[in-house]
Coordinates of C-alpha atoms in Angstrom, one line a residue:
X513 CA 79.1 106.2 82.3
X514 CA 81.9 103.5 82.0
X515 CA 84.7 104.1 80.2
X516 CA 84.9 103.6 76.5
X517 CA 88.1 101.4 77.3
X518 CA 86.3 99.4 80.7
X519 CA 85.8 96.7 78.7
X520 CA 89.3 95.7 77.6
X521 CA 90.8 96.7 80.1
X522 CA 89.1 95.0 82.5
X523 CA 89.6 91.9 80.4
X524 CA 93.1 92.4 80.3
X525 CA 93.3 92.7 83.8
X526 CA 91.4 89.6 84.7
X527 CA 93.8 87.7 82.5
X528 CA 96.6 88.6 84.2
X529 CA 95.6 88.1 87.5
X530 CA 94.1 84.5 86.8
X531 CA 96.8 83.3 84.6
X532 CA 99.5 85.0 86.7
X533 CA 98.7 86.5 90.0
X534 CA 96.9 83.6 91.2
X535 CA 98.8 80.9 89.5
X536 CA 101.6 81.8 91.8
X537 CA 100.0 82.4 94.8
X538 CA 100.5 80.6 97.6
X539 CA 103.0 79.0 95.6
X540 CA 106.2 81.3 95.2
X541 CA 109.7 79.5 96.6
X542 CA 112.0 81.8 98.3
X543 CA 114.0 82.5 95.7
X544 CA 111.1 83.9 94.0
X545 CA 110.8 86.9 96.3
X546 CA 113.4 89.4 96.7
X547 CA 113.9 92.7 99.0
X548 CA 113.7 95.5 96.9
X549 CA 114.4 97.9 100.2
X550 CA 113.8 96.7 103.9
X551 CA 110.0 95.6 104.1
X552 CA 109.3 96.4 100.5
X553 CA 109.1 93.0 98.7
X554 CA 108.8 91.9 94.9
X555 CA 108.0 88.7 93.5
X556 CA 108.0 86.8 90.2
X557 CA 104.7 87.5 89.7
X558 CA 104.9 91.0 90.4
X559 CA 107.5 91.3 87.5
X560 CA 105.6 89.0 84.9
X561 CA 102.5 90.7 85.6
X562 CA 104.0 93.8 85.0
X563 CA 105.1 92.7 81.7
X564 CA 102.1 90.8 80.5
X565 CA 99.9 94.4 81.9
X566 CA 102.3 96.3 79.9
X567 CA 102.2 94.4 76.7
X568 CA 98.5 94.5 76.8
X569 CA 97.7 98.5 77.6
X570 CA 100.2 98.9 74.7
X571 CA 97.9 96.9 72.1
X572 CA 95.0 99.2 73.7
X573 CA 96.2 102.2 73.5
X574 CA 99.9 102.1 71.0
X575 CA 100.6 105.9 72.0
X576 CA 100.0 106.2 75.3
X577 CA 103.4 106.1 77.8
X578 CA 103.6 103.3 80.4
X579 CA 104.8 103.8 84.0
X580 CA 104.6 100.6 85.8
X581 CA 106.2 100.2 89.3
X582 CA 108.8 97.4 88.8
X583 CA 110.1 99.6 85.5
X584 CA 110.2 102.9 87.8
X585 CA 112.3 100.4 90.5
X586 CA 115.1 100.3 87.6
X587 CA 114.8 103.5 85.9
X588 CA 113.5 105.8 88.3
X589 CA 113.7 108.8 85.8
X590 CA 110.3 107.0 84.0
X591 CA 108.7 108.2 86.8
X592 CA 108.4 111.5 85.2
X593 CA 106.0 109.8 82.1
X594 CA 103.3 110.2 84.6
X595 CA 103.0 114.0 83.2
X596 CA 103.0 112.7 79.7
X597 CA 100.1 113.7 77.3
X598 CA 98.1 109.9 77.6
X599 CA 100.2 107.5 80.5
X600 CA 98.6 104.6 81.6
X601 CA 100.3 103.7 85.5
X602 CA 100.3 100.1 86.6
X603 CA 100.6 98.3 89.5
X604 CA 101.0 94.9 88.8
X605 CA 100.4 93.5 92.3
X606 CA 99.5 95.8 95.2
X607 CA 99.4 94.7 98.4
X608 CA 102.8 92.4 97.5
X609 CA 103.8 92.0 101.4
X610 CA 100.1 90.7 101.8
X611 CA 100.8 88.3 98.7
X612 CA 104.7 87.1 99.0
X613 CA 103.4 85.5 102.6
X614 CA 100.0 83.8 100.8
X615 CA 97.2 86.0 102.7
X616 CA 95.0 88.7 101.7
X617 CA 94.1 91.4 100.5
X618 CA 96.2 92.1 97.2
X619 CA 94.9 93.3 93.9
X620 CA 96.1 95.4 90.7
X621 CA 95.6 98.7 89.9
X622 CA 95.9 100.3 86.4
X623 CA 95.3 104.2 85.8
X624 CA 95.2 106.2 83.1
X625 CA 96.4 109.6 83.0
X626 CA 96.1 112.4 80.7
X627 CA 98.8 115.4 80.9
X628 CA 99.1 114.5 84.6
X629 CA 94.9 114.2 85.3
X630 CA 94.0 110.9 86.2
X631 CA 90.1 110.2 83.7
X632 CA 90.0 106.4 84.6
X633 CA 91.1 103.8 87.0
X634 CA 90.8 100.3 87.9
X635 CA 91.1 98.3 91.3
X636 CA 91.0 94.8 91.0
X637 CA 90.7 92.4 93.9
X638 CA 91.5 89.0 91.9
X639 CA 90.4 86.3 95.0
X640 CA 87.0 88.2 95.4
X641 CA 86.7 88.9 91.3
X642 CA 85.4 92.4 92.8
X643 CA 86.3 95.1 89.9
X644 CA 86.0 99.0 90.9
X645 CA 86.4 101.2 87.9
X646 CA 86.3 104.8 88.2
X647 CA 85.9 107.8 85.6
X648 CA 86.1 111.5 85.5
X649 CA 83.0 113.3 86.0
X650 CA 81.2 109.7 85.3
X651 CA 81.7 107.9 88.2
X652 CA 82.3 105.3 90.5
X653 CA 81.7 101.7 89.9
X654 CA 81.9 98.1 91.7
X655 CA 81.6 95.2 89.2
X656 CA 79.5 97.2 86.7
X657 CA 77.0 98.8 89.2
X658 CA 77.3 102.7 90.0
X659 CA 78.3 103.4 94.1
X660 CA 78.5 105.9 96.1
X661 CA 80.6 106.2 99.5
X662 CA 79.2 106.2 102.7
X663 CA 80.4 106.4 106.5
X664 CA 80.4 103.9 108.7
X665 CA 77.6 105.5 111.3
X666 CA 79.8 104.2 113.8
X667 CA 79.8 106.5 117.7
X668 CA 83.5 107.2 116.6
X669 CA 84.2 107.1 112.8
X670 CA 86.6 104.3 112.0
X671 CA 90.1 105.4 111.3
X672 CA 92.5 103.4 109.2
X673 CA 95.9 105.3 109.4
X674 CA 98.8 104.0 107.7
X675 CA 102.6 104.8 110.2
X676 CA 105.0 102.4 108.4
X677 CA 106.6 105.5 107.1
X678 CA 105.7 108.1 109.6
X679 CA 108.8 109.5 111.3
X680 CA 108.6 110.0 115.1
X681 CA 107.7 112.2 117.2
X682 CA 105.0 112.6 114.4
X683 CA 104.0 108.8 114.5
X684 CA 102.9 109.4 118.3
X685 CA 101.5 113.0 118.1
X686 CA 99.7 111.5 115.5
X687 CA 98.3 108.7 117.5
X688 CA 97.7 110.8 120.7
X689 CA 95.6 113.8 118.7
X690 CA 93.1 110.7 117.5
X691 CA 93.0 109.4 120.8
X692 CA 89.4 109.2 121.9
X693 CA 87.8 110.9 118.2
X694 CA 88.3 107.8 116.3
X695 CA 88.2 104.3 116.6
X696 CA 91.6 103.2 115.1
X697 CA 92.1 99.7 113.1
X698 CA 94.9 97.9 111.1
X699 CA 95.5 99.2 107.8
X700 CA 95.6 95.9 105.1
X701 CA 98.7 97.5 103.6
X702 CA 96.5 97.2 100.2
X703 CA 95.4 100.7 98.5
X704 CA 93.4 98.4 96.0
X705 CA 91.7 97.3 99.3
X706 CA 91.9 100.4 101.6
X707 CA 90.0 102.4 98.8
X708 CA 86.8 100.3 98.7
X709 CA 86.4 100.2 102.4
X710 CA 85.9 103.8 102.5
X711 CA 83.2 103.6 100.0
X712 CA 81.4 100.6 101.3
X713 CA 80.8 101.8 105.1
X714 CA 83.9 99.9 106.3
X715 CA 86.0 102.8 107.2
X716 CA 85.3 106.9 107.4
X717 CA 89.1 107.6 106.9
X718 CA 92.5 107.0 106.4
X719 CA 96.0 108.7 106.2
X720 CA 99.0 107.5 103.7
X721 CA 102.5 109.5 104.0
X722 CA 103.4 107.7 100.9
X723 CA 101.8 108.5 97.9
X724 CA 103.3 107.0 94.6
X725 CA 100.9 107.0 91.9
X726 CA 100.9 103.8 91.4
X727 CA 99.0 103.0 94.7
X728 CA 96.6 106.1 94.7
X729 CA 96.2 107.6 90.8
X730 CA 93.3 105.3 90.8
X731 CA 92.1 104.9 94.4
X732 CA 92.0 109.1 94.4
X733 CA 89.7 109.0 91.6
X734 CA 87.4 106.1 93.1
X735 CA 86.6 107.5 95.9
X736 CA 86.2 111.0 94.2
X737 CA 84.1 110.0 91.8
X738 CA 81.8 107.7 94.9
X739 CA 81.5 111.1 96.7
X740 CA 84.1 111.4 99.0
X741 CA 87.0 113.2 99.2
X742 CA 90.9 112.6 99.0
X743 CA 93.5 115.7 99.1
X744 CA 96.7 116.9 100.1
X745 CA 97.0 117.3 104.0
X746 CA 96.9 121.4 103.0
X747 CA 93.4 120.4 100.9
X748 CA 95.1 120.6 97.4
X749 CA 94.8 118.4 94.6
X750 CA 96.3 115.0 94.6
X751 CA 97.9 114.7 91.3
X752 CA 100.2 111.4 90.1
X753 CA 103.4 113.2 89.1
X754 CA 103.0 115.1 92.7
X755 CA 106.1 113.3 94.7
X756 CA 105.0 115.0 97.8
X757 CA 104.0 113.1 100.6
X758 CA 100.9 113.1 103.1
X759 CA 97.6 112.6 102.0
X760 CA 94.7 112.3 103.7
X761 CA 91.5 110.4 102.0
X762 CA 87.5 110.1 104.1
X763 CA 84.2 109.1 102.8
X764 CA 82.9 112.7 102.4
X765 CA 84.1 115.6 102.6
X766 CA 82.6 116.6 105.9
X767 CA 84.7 113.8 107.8
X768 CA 87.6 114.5 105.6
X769 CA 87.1 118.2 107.3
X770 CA 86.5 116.5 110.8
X771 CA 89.9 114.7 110.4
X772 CA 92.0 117.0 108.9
X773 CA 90.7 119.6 111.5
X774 CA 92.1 117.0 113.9
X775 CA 95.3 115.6 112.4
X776 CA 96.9 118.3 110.6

C-alpha cells in the first residue's frame, strides 16, 4: 500500500536530485563546500536542494511544517516542528562527506511526520535511481515492489557500527564486547544507504549514537515496516523529536535481541 502522496513525492525528489544533486557532483570548487563543525561538511547543493525540496513539499502539502537540516543549522529552535501536527523532515543530501569529495553513496531522505509519528518516508539513492518508500502499517518498498528484510546468513552476522561520535572508553569497550560475535565492516557514513543494506542481506546490524531525524525518521520506518527492528538502546521507541542519542537498528528483531544482549 503506497502512499497516497508516493507519487509526487517521489517525482519531486527525482527532480531535485537530477537537476541539482547530480548536476554538481563531481563538480563543486572549494569555495562551494564549507565546514559547518569539524568533519561535518555542507555544500551548494546541499543548500539549493534544500530549497528546491522545500518549495516543492509545500505545493504538496501547503499546511504541513518543514524541518529541513540546513534551516535547523540556522535556527536551531525549528527543530522543535518535528512534533507539529503534519511536518515533513528533509534531508537534502545525506551522506554530504561521501558527496563533497565525488564518491558514493549519498542520497536524500524526506519524511513525513504526523504529531511526532513518522506514516511515510523516502530514501533516495540518485546514481543507482533506487527509491525505498516506506508507510505505516503498509509497508516497505524498493522502487515500487514490496520487501522485506533479511540477515545476511553469514557464520558471524555482519555488523556495521558507526564510532565517529562515540566517546572513549566506550568506543573501545564497544569494539572489544563484539570482538569475535560479529564480523565488523566500514559504515558508508550514508543512513539513506546503511538502511537498505539491512534489508537486502548486506548487513544484520548497525549502531548510530547520533540520531537527528533527518537521518533516521525515514530509515526507522523502512526497516520497520521490512520486518526488522530499530529502537532505543533501552528497546523504546525511536521518535523524530527524541534528541536522545544511541540507537541500535538489525534486520529482525531476534538479532536486534542478539546485539543489544551484547552491546548494551
Amino acid at each position: 500500500m503506497m502512499h497516497t502522496l508516493h507519487t509526487p513525492v517521489s517525482d519531486l525528489i527525482r527532480t531535485v536530485a537530477r537537476e541539482v544533486v547530480l548536476h554538481h557532483y563531481q563538480q563543486l570548487a572549494a569555495d562551494q563546500i564549507d565546514e559547518k563543525t569539524p568533519g561535518d561538511l555542507v555544500t551548494i547543493a546541499d543548500k539549493e536542494s534544500e530549497r528546491r525540496l522545500s518549495a516543492g513539499l509545500a505545493l504538496i502539502l501547503p499546511d504541513a511544517s518543514i524541518v529541513g537540516e540546513e534551516a535547523v543549522e540556522a535556527d536551531p529552535a525549528l527543530i522543535e516542528r518535528v512534533n507539529d501536527s503534519v511536518a515533513w523532515i528533509i534531508d537534502p543530501i545525506d551522506g554530504t562527506h561521501n558527496y563533497a569529495h565525488g564518491h558514493p553513496p549519498f542520497g536524500i531522505i524526506i519524511a513525513l511526520v504526523e504529531a511526532g509519528e513518522t506514516v511515510a518516508g523516502w530514501l533516495y539513492d540518485p546514481l543507482a535511481d533506487r527509491m525505498c518508500h516506506a508507510v505505516r502499517d503498509g509497508g516497505a518498498f524498493i522502487n515500487d515492489a514490496p520487501v522485506m528484510a533479511r540477515e545476511s546468513g553469514n557464520a558471524l552476522p555482519v555488523a556495521a557500527i558507526s564510532t565517529l561520535f562515540i566517546p572513549e572508553p566506550r568506543r573501545t569497550a564497544l569494539s572489544d564486547a563484539m570482538r569475535g560475535k560479529f564480523t565488523m565492516v566500514d559504515i558508508p557514513r550514508c543512513a539513506a544507504e546503511q538502511y537498505p543494506r539491512l534489508v537486502l542481506g548486506q548487513n544484520d546490524m548497525t549502531l548510530f549514537e547520533r540520531t537527528l531525524p533527518w537521518d533516521h525518521a525515514a530509515g526507522v520506518l523502512f526497516i520497520q515496516e521490512a520486518g526488522g527492528k530499530a529502537a532505543r538502546l533501552d528497546g523504546s521507541p525511536y521518535r523524530p523529536g527524541d534528541q536522545r542519542k544511541g540507537m541500535l537498528a538489525a534486520a529482525s528483531p531476534a538479532m536486534w535481541d542478539t546485539a543489544a544482549a551484547i552491546i548494551v
